[in-house]
Amino acid sequence: MILQGAYLLLNIIETELDKLMKKTKLLLIPLLILLAYCVPIELDNIEAFEYTFPGLEAPEPLPDVVLVTPDKAVVTTGEIKVPQKAEELVTNVVEAIVADNISEENLTLIDSISELAPEVTTEYLIAEVDDAWIEGVLNGTIAPSPEFLQISNEFEDNEEFSALLSQFELPKIDGIVPGGRLQPYSPKSREIVINPVDVKGNLRIAALVGPCKEAADELYTANVDKLNNEANQQETKVKADYNIIRNQVNADNGALLISGAEAIAGSVVDLSIFGIQLNDAIDKLDPLVYDDNVRRGLKIYVAAFVLQGKSQINDWLVVFNLAATESLAKNLDAVRIAEDTILGIVKSNLKLALDDQKTKYIAAVDDCHNQGAGG
Amino acid sequence: MKNLYILLVIFLMPIGLQAQIVFSEVGAGFSSWSRIYTTPDETSLLTNPSLDNGKTNTVIVPSLYGKLDLSKTFALKGSVGYAKNSFEFTNEVAGLSRNEQLSQAIIPIGLTVELKFPLSKKSGVVKEGQEADEADADKNVKVSNSNPKSFFIGGFGLSRYFIQHSFSRIIIGGEGSIPESKFSGNDYGLTAMIGYSNYISDKLVLTIFSQYNTGAYDQRVYLEGDNAGYEVKNISLQGLEFGVSLGFRLN
């Protein structure tokens, strides 16, 4: 029954299809097969070419730069010292306290000194010149009176007497006493470095927009960035290294100021000890052996010594401060010059590398252009 | 469901085809196919693409065909051809030499419904019915063996283009060389043809024809850059074809 039904259905389909075929001349069947069974398939392709330009790729790293350590200015602090002849005189006077043995030579010298500033009385000298006055004048707490200034001037003007005064050596920078004899500092002319952005702006960009130029652009930009980064890193390191040197220079100057303060303090103490020692000896001389004229001569000497010492201390301080200031400026300037020199080398190396990249980039873009299709 | 329909059609075809189709002719020929691009041409598949529409590109297409007579006027022609083409790109940039070659093979498989119109008749002996009136002309032809000698033919059809590409890239002075790689795909196009057929003997028929092909195929073009993906370019296959074929009548 089922087979008969199927056979009948098949006959009906066959009859209808036969009619259809007669109408369409059988065209539809193969076309339907072709259309229904076959699906268009797009073609795959090789991967995009990654443009590589040997000239533009992997630029040589910028050369390393070697730091130049600038020469430091050598500062000598100098000193204020008591001359040998003065030491011998004091020794002779101190011994005379008990031995009454001031030499004839020294007595003659003392007698000559006593003739200075006759308008200043011996009593005034004996009354004024004591240990407190000596210390006060040397440390600046006591201003000397006009009488003592006159004594000091007259004493200093006498060559024989001036040999008994303290001697001082002024501070020096590289062997030269500062105070206008150093070369003035001139600002260094700085090299004008063309900013890479400006370089890029001047490039001749072809109107073509194509993958080759874009690839060359990408490489060129990357290379320029890489070189700029390298240069920036080098500059940062150079500046950091020279800042270390600069800090050391400032630290050295601080140490110099401390050592100068210690030196001058020592000189003040030395001069005070000398003056007090001599003054004490004068006061203890036997008045029966040595008259007031000897005391006057020695007091004048003490006063002149102290005032001259104070004057030298003041001068030394001025020159030392100047030496410290100028040596610091000189050393810092030397650091700056060395730093600028190295930074100039870095920038020069960068400029050369950028110029090289620019040349290669233009050649690459021109070559793209010459290909006629941006490739 | 679609496959069942196809199987049903194929199963039933012989039943309907009985006494309807005559396998009448086989032959071979060649043609000149001038592809006229309304799209970028195959060079756009290379690294250095042509941004303009392609220029005319002529290829020689050898082909084989078979023909089924559906009636005195209609015939179904199946054909297969082979067109080979090549495209090359060479570039020298900043010391980098780059050469890319694309070898393209197109196999068009066509199915065309032909209409033929007799222009002259073969010479021969008229056995009977020669005096019959015009209404009985078909009957007279069948019994007289006096078949037409030449025909004007025209037709429309569908072509499926099987395309195979073979790419290679050689880089000198850098990286990026790729050995020959092959890619295949296919697509469709419609055709329209006209021609003239002439029997040069009882069995041999010489045909000259012109056929216009439409269609295009899709081609992936990868973009530069990491994970940049690809875009699909539509490459035109249209163009006018002129050819000649020699056929052998089977009946």
Short mmCIF file of N, CA and C in Angstrom, two decimals, chain A residues 3-63:
data_model
loop_
_atom_site.label_atom_id
_atom_site.label_comp_id
_atom_site.label_asym_id
_atom_site.label_seq_id
_atom_site.Cartn_x
_atom_site.Cartn_y
_atom_site.Cartn_z
N LEU A 3 4.04 1.33 -0.82
CA LEU A 3 4.84 1.37 -2.04
C LEU A 3 4.01 1.89 -3.21
N GLN A 4 2.77 1.51 -3.24
CA GLN A 4 1.90 1.99 -4.33
C GLN A 4 1.72 3.50 -4.24
N GLY A 5 1.54 3.99 -2.99
CA GLY A 5 1.39 5.43 -2.78
C GLY A 5 2.64 6.19 -3.20
N ALA A 6 3.78 5.63 -2.83
CA ALA A 6 5.04 6.29 -3.18
C ALA A 6 5.23 6.29 -4.69
N TYR A 7 4.90 5.16 -5.31
CA TYR A 7 5.05 5.07 -6.76
C TYR A 7 4.14 6.07 -7.46
N LEU A 8 2.91 6.22 -6.92
CA LEU A 8 1.96 7.17 -7.49
C LEU A 8 2.48 8.60 -7.33
N LEU A 9 3.03 8.89 -6.15
CA LEU A 9 3.58 10.23 -5.90
C LEU A 9 4.74 10.52 -6.83
N LEU A 10 5.56 9.52 -7.01
CA LEU A 10 6.73 9.68 -7.89
C LEU A 10 6.28 9.95 -9.31
N ASN A 11 5.24 9.26 -9.75
CA ASN A 11 4.72 9.47 -11.11
C ASN A 11 4.16 10.88 -11.26
N ILE A 12 3.50 11.34 -10.20
CA ILE A 12 2.96 12.71 -10.27
C ILE A 12 4.09 13.72 -10.38
N ILE A 13 5.11 13.53 -9.52
CA ILE A 13 6.26 14.46 -9.54
C ILE A 13 6.92 14.43 -10.91
N GLU A 14 7.06 13.20 -11.45
CA GLU A 14 7.72 13.05 -12.75
C GLU A 14 6.93 13.77 -13.83
N THR A 15 5.63 13.64 -13.77
CA THR A 15 4.78 14.28 -14.79
C THR A 15 4.89 15.80 -14.69
N GLU A 16 4.83 16.30 -13.45
CA GLU A 16 4.89 17.75 -13.28
C GLU A 16 6.26 18.30 -13.67
N LEU A 17 7.28 17.56 -13.29
CA LEU A 17 8.63 18.01 -13.62
C LEU A 17 8.87 17.99 -15.11
N ASP A 18 8.27 16.99 -15.75
CA ASP A 18 8.39 16.87 -17.22
C ASP A 18 7.77 18.08 -17.89
N LYS A 19 6.63 18.49 -17.35
CA LYS A 19 5.99 19.69 -17.91
C LYS A 19 6.87 20.92 -17.70
N LEU A 20 7.43 21.00 -16.48
CA LEU A 20 8.28 22.14 -16.17
C LEU A 20 9.50 22.17 -17.08
N MET A 21 10.07 21.02 -17.28
CA MET A 21 11.26 20.93 -18.13
C MET A 21 10.96 21.34 -19.55
N LYS A 22 9.80 20.92 -20.02
CA LYS A 22 9.42 21.28 -21.38
C LYS A 22 9.26 22.79 -21.51
N LYS A 23 8.79 23.40 -20.42
CA LYS A 23 8.60 24.85 -20.47
C LYS A 23 9.93 25.59 -20.39
N THR A 24 10.76 25.12 -19.53
CA THR A 24 12.00 25.87 -19.29
C THR A 24 13.17 25.33 -20.08
N LYS A 25 12.91 24.31 -20.86
CA LYS A 25 13.97 23.70 -21.67
C LYS A 25 15.13 23.22 -20.80
N LEU A 26 14.82 22.78 -19.60
CA LEU A 26 15.80 22.16 -18.71
C LEU A 26 16.90 23.10 -18.22
N LEU A 27 16.71 24.38 -18.46
CA LEU A 27 17.78 25.31 -18.09
C LEU A 27 17.92 25.48 -16.59
N LEU A 28 16.76 25.37 -15.93
CA LEU A 28 16.75 25.73 -14.53
C LEU A 28 17.55 24.77 -13.66
N ILE A 29 17.51 23.51 -14.04
CA ILE A 29 18.11 22.50 -13.16
C ILE A 29 19.61 22.71 -12.95
N PRO A 30 20.39 22.73 -14.03
CA PRO A 30 21.83 22.94 -13.78
C PRO A 30 22.13 24.30 -13.17
N LEU A 31 21.34 25.28 -13.52
CA LEU A 31 21.58 26.59 -12.93
C LEU A 31 21.31 26.58 -11.44
N LEU A 32 20.21 25.89 -11.07
CA LEU A 32 19.89 25.79 -9.64
C LEU A 32 21.00 25.06 -8.89
N ILE A 33 21.48 24.00 -9.51
CA ILE A 33 22.58 23.26 -8.88
C ILE A 33 23.77 24.16 -8.67
N LEU A 34 24.10 24.88 -9.74
CA LEU A 34 25.28 25.74 -9.68
C LEU A 34 25.12 26.84 -8.63
N LEU A 35 23.92 27.43 -8.62
CA LEU A 35 23.70 28.55 -7.70
C LEU A 35 23.57 28.09 -6.26
N ALA A 36 22.90 26.95 -6.08
CA ALA A 36 22.62 26.51 -4.72
C ALA A 36 23.83 25.86 -4.05
N TYR A 37 24.64 25.21 -4.86
CA TYR A 37 25.69 24.39 -4.28
C TYR A 37 27.03 25.13 -4.15
N CYS A 38 27.19 26.11 -5.00
CA CYS A 38 28.51 26.74 -5.03
C CYS A 38 28.45 28.13 -4.40
N VAL A 39 29.31 28.35 -3.45
CA VAL A 39 29.37 29.62 -2.75
C VAL A 39 30.67 30.32 -3.13
N PRO A 40 30.60 31.57 -3.46
CA PRO A 40 31.85 32.27 -3.79
C PRO A 40 32.81 32.26 -2.61
N ILE A 41 34.05 32.13 -2.92
CA ILE A 41 35.09 32.13 -1.88
C ILE A 41 36.10 33.21 -2.23
N GLU A 42 36.34 34.10 -1.26
CA GLU A 42 37.32 35.15 -1.53
C GLU A 42 38.73 34.60 -1.39
N LEU A 43 39.63 35.23 -2.09
CA LEU A 43 41.02 34.77 -2.07
C LEU A 43 41.77 35.41 -0.91
N ASP A 44 42.60 34.59 -0.31
CA ASP A 44 43.47 35.11 0.74
C ASP A 44 44.70 35.73 0.09
N ASN A 45 45.56 36.23 0.89
CA ASN A 45 46.72 36.94 0.36
C ASN A 45 47.89 36.77 1.31
N ILE A 46 49.04 37.15 0.83
CA ILE A 46 50.20 37.15 1.73
C ILE A 46 50.08 38.35 2.67
N GLU A 47 50.80 38.25 3.77
CA GLU A 47 50.73 39.33 4.75
C GLU A 47 51.33 40.60 4.16
N ALA A 48 50.88 41.71 4.71
CA ALA A 48 51.37 43.00 4.23
C ALA A 48 52.88 43.08 4.39
N PHE A 49 53.49 43.70 3.45
CA PHE A 49 54.94 43.88 3.53
C PHE A 49 55.27 44.96 4.55
N GLU A 50 56.17 44.61 5.42
CA GLU A 50 56.64 45.61 6.38
C GLU A 50 57.84 46.30 5.76
N TYR A 51 57.67 47.57 5.47
CA TYR A 51 58.75 48.30 4.81
C TYR A 51 59.96 48.36 5.73
N THR A 52 61.08 48.03 5.15
CA THR A 52 62.31 48.15 5.91
C THR A 52 63.30 48.95 5.08
N PHE A 53 63.92 49.87 5.71
CA PHE A 53 64.90 50.70 5.03
C PHE A 53 66.22 50.55 5.79
N PRO A 54 67.18 49.90 5.14
CA PRO A 54 68.44 49.65 5.86
C PRO A 54 69.05 50.93 6.41
N GLY A 55 68.95 52.00 5.64
CA GLY A 55 69.55 53.25 6.11
C GLY A 55 68.81 53.84 7.27
N LEU A 56 67.50 53.66 7.26
CA LEU A 56 66.68 54.30 8.29
C LEU A 56 66.53 53.43 9.52
N GLU A 57 66.82 52.16 9.36
CA GLU A 57 66.59 51.28 10.49
C GLU A 57 67.78 51.28 11.44
N ALA A 58 67.48 51.10 12.69
CA ALA A 58 68.48 50.93 13.74
C ALA A 58 69.64 51.91 13.59
N PRO A 59 69.39 53.17 13.86
CA PRO A 59 70.49 54.13 13.76
C PRO A 59 71.58 53.79 14.77
N GLU A 60 72.79 54.10 14.38
CA GLU A 60 73.90 53.86 15.30
C GLU A 60 73.67 54.67 16.56
N PRO A 61 73.91 54.07 17.72
CA PRO A 61 73.75 54.84 18.95
C PRO A 61 74.72 56.02 18.98
N LEU A 62 74.31 57.04 19.64
CA LEU A 62 75.19 58.20 19.74
C LEU A 62 76.46 57.81 20.49
N PRO A 63 77.60 58.39 20.10
CA PRO A 63 78.85 58.03 20.79
C PRO A 63 78.78 58.41 22.27
#
